PDB file of C-alpha atoms in Angstrom:
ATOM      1  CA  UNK A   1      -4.887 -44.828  -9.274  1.00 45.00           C
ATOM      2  CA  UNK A   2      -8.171 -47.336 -10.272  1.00 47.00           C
ATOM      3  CA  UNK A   3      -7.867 -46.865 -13.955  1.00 50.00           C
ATOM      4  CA  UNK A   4      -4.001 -47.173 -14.199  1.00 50.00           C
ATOM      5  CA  UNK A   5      -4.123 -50.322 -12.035  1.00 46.00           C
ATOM      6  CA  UNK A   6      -7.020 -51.594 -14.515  1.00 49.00           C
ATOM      7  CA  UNK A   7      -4.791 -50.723 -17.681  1.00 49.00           C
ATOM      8  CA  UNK A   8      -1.314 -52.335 -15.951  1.00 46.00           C
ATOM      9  CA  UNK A   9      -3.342 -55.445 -14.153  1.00 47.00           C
ATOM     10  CA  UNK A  10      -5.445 -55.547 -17.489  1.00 51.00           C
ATOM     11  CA  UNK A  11      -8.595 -56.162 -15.252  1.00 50.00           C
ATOM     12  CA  UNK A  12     -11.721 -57.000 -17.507  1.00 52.00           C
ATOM     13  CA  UNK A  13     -14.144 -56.459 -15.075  1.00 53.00           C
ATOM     14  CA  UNK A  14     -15.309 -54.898 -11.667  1.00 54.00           C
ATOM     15  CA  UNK A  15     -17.889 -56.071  -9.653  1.00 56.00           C
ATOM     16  CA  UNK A  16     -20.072 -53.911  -8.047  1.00 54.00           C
ATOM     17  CA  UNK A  17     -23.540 -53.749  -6.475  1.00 51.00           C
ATOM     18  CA  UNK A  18     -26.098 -51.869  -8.699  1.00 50.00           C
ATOM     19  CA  UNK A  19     -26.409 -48.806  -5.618  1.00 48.00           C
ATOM     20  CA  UNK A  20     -22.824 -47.938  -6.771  1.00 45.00           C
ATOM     21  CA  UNK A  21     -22.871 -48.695 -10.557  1.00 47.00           C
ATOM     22  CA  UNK A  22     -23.515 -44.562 -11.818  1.00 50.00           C
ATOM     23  CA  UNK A  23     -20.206 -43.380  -9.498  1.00 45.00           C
ATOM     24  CA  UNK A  24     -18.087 -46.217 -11.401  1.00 49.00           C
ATOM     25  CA  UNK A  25     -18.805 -44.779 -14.653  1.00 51.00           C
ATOM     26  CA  UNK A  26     -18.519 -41.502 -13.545  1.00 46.00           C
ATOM     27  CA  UNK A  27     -14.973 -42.239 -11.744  1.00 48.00           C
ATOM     28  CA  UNK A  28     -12.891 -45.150 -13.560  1.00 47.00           C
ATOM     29  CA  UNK A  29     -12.732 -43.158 -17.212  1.00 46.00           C
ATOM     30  CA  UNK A  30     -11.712 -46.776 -18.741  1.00 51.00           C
ATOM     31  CA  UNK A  31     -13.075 -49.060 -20.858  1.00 60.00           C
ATOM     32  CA  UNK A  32     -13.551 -51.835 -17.688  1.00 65.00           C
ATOM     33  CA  UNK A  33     -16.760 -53.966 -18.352  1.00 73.00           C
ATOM     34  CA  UNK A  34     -18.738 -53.122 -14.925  1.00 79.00           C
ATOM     35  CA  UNK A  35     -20.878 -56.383 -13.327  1.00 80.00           C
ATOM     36  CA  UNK A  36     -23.758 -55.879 -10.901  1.00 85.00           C
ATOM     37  CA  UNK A  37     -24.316 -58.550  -8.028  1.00 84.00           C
ATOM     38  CA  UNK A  38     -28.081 -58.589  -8.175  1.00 83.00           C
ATOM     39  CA  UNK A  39     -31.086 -60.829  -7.403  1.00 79.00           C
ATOM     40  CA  UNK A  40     -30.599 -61.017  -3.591  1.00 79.00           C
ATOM     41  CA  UNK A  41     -26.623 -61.130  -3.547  1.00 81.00           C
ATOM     42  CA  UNK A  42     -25.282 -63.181  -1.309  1.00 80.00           C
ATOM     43  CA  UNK A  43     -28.355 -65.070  -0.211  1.00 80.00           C
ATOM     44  CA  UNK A  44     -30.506 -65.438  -3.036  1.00 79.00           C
ATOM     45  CA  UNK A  45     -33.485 -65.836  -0.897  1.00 82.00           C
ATOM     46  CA  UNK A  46     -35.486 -62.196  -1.252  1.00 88.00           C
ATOM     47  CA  UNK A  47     -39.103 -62.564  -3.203  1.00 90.00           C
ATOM     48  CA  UNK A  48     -38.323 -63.167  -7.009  1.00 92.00           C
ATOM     49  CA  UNK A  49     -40.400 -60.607  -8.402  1.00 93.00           C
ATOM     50  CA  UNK A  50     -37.639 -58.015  -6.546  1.00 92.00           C
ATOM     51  CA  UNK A  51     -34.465 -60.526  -7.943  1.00 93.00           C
ATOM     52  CA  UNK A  52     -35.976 -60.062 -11.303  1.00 94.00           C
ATOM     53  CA  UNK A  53     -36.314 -56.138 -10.918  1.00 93.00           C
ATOM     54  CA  UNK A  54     -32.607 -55.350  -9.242  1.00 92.00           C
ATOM     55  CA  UNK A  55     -31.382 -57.482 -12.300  1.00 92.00           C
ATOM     56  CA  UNK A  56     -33.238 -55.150 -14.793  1.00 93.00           C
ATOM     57  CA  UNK A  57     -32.242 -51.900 -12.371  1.00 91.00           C
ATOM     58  CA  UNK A  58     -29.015 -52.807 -12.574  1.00 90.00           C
ATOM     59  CA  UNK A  59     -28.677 -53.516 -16.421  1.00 91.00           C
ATOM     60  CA  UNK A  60     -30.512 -49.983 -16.698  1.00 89.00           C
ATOM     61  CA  UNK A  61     -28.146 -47.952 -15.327  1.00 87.00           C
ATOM     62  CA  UNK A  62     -25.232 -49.695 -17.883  1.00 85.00           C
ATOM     63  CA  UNK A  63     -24.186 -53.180 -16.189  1.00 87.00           C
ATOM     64  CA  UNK A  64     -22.684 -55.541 -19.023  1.00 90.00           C
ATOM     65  CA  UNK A  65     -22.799 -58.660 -16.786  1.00 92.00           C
ATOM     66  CA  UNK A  66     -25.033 -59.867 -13.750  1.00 93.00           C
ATOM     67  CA  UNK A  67     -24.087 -61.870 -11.126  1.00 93.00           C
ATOM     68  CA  UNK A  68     -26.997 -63.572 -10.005  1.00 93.00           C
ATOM     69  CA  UNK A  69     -26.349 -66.537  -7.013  1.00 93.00           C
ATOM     70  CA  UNK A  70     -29.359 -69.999  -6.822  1.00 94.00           C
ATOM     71  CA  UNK A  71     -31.757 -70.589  -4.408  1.00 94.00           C
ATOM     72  CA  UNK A  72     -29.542 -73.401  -2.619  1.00 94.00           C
ATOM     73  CA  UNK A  73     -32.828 -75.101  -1.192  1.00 95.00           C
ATOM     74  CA  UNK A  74     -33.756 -76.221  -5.072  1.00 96.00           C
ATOM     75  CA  UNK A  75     -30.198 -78.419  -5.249  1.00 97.00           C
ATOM     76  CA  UNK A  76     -30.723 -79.570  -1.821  1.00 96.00           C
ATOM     77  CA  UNK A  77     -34.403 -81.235  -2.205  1.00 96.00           C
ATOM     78  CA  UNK A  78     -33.837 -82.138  -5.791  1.00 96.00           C
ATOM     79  CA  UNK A  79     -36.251 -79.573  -7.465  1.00 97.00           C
ATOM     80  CA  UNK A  80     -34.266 -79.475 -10.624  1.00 98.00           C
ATOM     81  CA  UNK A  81     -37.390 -77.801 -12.635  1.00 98.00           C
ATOM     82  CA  UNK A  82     -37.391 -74.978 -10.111  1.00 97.00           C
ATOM     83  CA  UNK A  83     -33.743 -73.879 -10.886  1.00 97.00           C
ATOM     84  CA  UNK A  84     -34.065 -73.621 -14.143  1.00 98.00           C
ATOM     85  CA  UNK A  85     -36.755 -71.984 -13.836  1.00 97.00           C
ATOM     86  CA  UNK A  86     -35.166 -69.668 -11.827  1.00 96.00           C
ATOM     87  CA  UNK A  87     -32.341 -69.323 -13.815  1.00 97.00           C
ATOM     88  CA  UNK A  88     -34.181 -68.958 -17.042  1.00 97.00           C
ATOM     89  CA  UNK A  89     -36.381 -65.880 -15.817  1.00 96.00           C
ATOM     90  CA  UNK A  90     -33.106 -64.223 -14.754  1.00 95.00           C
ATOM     91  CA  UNK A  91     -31.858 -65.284 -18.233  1.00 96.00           C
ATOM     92  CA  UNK A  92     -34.406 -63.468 -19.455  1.00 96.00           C
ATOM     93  CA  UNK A  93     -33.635 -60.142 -17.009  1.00 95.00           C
ATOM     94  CA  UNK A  94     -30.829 -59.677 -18.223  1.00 93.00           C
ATOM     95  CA  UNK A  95     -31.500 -58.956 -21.520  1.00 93.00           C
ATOM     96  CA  UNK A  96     -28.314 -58.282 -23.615  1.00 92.00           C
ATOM     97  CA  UNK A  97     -26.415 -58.754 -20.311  1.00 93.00           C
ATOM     98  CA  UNK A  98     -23.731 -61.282 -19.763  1.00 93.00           C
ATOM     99  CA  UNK A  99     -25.259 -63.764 -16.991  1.00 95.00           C
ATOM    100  CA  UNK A 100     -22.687 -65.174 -14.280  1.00 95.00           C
ATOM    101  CA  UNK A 101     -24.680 -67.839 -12.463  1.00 96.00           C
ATOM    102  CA  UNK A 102     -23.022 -68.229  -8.959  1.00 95.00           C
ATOM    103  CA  UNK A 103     -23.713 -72.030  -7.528  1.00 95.00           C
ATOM    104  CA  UNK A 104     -22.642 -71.351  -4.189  1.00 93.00           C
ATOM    105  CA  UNK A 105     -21.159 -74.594  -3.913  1.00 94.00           C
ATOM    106  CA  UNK A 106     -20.181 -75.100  -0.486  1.00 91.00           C
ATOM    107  CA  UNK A 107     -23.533 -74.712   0.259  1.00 93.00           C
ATOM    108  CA  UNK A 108     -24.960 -77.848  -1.862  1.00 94.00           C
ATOM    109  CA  UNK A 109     -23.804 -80.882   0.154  1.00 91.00           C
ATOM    110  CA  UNK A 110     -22.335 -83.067  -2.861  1.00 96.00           C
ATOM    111  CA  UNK A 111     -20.320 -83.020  -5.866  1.00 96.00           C
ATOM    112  CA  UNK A 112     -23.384 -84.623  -7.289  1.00 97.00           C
ATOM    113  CA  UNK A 113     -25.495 -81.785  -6.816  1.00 97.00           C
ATOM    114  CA  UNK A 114     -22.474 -79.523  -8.118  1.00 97.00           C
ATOM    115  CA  UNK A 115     -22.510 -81.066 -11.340  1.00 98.00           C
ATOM    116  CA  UNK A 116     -26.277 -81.156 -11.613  1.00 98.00           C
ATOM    117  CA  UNK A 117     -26.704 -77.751 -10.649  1.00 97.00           C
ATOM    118  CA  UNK A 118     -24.053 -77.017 -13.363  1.00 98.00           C
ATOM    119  CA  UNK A 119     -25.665 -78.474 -16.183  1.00 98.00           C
ATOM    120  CA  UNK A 120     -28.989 -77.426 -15.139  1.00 98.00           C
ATOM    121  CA  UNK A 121     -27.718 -73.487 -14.783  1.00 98.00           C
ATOM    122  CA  UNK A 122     -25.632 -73.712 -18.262  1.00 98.00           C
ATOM    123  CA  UNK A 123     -29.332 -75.081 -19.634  1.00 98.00           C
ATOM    124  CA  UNK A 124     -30.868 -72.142 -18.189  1.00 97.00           C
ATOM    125  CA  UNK A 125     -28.950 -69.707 -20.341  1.00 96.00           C
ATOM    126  CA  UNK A 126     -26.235 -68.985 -18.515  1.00 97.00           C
ATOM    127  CA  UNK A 127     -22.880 -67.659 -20.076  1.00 96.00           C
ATOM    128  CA  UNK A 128     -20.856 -68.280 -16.911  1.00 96.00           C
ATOM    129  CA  UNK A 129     -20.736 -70.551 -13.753  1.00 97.00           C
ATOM    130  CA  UNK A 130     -19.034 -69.584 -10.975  1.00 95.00           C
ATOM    131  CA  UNK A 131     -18.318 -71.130  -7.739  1.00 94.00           C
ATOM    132  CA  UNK A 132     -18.777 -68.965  -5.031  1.00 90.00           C
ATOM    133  CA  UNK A 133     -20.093 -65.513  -3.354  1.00 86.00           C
ATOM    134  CA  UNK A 134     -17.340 -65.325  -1.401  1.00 79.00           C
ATOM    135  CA  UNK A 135     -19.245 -65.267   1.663  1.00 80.00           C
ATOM    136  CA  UNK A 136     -19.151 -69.068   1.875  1.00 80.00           C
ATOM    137  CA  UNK A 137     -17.170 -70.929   4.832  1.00 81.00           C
ATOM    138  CA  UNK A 138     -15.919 -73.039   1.555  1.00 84.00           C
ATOM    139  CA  UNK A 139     -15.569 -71.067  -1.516  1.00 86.00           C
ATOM    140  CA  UNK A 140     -13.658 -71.835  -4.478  1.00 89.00           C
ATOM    141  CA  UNK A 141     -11.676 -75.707  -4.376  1.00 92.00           C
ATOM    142  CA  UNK A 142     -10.133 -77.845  -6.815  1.00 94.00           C
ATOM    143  CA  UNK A 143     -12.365 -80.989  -6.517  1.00 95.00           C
ATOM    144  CA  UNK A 144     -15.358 -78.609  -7.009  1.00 96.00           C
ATOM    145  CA  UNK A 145     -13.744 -76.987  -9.573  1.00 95.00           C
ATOM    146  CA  UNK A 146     -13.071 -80.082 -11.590  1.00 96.00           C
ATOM    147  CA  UNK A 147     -16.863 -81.318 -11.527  1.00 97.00           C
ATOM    148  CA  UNK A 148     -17.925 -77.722 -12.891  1.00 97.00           C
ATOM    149  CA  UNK A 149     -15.112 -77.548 -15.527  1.00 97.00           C
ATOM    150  CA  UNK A 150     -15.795 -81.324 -16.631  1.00 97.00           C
ATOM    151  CA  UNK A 151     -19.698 -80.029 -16.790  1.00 98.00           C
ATOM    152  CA  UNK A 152     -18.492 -77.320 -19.001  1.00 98.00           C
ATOM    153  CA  UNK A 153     -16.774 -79.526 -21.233  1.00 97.00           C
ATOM    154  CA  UNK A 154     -19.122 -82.505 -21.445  1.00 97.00           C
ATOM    155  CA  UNK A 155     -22.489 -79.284 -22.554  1.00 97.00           C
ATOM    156  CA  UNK A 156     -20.076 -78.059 -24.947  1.00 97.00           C
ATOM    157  CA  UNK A 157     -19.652 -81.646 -26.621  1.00 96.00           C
ATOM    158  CA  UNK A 158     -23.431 -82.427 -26.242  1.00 96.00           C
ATOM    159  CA  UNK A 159     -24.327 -79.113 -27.452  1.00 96.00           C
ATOM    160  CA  UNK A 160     -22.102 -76.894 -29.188  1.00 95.00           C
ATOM    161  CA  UNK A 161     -22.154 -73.634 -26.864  1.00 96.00           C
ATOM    162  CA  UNK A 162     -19.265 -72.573 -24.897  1.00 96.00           C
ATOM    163  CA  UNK A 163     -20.087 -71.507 -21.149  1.00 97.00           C
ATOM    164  CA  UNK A 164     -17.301 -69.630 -19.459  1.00 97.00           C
ATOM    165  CA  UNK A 165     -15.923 -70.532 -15.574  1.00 97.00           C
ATOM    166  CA  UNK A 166     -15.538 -68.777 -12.598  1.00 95.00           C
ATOM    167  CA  UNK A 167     -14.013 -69.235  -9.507  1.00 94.00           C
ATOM    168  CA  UNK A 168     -14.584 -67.066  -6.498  1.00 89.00           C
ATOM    169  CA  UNK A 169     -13.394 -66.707  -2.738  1.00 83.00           C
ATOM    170  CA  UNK A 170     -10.432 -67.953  -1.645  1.00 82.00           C
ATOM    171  CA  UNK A 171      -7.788 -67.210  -3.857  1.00 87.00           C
ATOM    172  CA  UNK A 172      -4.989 -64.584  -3.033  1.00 85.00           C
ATOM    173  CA  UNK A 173      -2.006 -65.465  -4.401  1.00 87.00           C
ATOM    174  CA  UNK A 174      -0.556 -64.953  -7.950  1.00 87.00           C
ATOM    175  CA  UNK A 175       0.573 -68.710  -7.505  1.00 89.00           C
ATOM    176  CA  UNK A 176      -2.765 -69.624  -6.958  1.00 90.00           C
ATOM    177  CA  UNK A 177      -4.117 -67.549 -10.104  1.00 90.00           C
ATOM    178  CA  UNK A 178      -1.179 -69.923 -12.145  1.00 92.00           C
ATOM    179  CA  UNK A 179      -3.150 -72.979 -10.242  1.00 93.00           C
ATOM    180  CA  UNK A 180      -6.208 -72.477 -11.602  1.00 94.00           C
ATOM    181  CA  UNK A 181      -5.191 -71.283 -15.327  1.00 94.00           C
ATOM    182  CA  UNK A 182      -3.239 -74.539 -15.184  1.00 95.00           C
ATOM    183  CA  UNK A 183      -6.271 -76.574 -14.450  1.00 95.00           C
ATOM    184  CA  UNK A 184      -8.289 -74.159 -17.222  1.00 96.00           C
ATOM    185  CA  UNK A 185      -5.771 -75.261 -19.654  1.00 96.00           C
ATOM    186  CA  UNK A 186      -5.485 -79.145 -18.815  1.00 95.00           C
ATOM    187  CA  UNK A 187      -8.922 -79.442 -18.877  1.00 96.00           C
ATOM    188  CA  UNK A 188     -10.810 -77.047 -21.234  1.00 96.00           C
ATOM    189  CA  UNK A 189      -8.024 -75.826 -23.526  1.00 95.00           C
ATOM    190  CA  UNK A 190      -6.469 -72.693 -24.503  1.00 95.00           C
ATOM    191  CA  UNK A 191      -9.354 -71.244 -24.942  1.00 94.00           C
ATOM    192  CA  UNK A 192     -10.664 -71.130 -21.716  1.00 95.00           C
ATOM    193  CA  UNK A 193      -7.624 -69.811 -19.954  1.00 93.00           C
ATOM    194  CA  UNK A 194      -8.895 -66.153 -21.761  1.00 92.00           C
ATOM    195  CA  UNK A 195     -10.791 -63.380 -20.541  1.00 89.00           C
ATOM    196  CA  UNK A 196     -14.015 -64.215 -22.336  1.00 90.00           C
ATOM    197  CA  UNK A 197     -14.503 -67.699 -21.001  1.00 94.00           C
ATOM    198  CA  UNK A 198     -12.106 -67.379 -17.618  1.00 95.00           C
ATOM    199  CA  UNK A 199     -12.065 -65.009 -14.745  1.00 89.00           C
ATOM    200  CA  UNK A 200     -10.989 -65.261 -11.236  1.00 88.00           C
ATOM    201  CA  UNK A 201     -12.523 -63.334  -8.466  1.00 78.00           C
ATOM    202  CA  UNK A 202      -9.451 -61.468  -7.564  1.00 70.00           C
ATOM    203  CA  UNK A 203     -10.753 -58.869  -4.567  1.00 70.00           C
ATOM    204  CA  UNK A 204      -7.835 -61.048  -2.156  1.00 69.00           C
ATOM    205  CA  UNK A 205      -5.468 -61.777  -4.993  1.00 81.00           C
ATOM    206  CA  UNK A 206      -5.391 -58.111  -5.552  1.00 80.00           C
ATOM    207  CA  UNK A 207      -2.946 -57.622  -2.968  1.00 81.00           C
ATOM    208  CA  UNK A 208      -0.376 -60.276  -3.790  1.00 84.00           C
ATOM    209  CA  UNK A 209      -0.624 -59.066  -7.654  1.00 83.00           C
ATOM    210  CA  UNK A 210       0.411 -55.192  -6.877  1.00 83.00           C
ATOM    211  CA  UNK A 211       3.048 -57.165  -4.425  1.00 86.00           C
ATOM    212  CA  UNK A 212       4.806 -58.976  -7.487  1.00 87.00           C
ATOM    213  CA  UNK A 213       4.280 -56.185  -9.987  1.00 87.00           C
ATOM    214  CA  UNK A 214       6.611 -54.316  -7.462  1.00 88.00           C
ATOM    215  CA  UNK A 215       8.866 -56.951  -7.313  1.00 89.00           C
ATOM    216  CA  UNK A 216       9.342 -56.832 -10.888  1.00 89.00           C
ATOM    217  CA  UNK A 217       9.939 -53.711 -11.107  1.00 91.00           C
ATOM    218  CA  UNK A 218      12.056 -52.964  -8.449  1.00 91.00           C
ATOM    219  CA  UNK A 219      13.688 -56.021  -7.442  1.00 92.00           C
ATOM    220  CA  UNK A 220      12.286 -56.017  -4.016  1.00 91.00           C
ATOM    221  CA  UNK A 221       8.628 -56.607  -2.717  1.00 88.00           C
ATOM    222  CA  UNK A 222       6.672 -53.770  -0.840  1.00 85.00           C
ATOM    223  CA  UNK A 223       6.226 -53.105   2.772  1.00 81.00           C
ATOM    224  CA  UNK A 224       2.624 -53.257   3.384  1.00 73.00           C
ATOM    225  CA  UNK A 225       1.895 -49.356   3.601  1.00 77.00           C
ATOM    226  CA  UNK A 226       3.099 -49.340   0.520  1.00 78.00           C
ATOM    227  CA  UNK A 227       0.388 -50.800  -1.044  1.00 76.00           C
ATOM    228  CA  UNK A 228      -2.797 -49.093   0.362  1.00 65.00           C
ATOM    229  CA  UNK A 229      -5.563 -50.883  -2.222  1.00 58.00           C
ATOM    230  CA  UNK A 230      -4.186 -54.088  -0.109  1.00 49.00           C
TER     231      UNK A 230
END
């Protein structure tokens, strides 16, 4: 039922941890990119040197993308150098790996510091910023989301490279998904309402998704035992 949900929902990528990477390749049988949370997911605070080596573990044993989350304590004092520094070793972890740099934001105190820890991760190499873990009393809002996206947009004018956007925790409804692709398209173009440069994290949308899928094809939404990945 996984892989024919992935080919219908046309999901480009599952997030795992690293422990559990071997048994998705072994069970989905489709072509779904597979990310690895890594370096201390959700709290970001183990020793670096093991951060660094459960980024290259997890690449190892076939991750395409990392999801790595900031040490929150370098955007609260200020210690700009420090992040990227951070961020730049993990950079180099990945290797040929796709990095997703996860800001954490409703654990940085400002919009301010959201923006600068934006431009100072999308220095640092990454390909993607995304909002939250999930874990977060405040994950994934609109005002945030506007200072990251207008971060996005602003590197890409000073420096050419495109950095994709994330946003995580939060959002379970397919109206919500429209929300966001809405404010993707407003603000960043057409091009960042695609796969490459746009995901959601969709563990809670997933739900509401197989919901209207059945409503489309039957005429009628689904009681919830119908639905058992909900």
């Amino acid at each position: 039922r996984v892989p024919r949900l992935c080919r219908v929902c046309r999901i480009v990528c599952a997030c795992v941890r690293a422990c559990v990477l071997r048994a998705c390749d072994v069970c989905l049988h489709v072509q779904v990119p597979i990310a690895s949370v890594a370096a201390g997911f959700p709290a970001g605070q183990t020793p670096m040197p093991q951060r660094l080596e459960e980024i290259r573990q997890a690449v190892s044993l076939g991750a395409t993308e990392i999801d790595i989350v900031i040490t929150r304590t370098h955007v609260l004092t200020g210690n700009w150098q420090a992040l990227y520094d951070e961020v730049k070793a993990m950079r180099e972890a990945c290797g040929e790996a796709h990095l997703k740099t996860i800001l954490a934001t409703g654990h940085l105190g400002s919009l301010t510091n959201v923006y600068k820890a934006s431009v100072v991760a999308m220095m640092a190499g990454s390909d993607v910023i995304k909002t939250s873990t999930g874990k977060e009393a405040v994950n994934a809002t609109f005002p945030v989301a506007l200072v990251m996206v207008r971060a996005i947009r602003e590197y890409r004018e000073r420096t050419g490279f495109k950095v994709g956007f994330k946003p995580a925790g939060g959002i379970r409804t397919a109206k919500d998904a429209l929300s966001w692709l809405a404010l993707m398209k407003e603000e960043l173009g057409d091009e960042w309402t695609k796969p490459e440069l746009f995901r959601i994290g969709a563990s809670s949308l997933l739900g509401d998704i197989e919901r209207q899928l059945f409503h489309h094809c039957t005429g009628r939404y689904a009681a919830a035992y119908q639905l058992p990945m909900a």
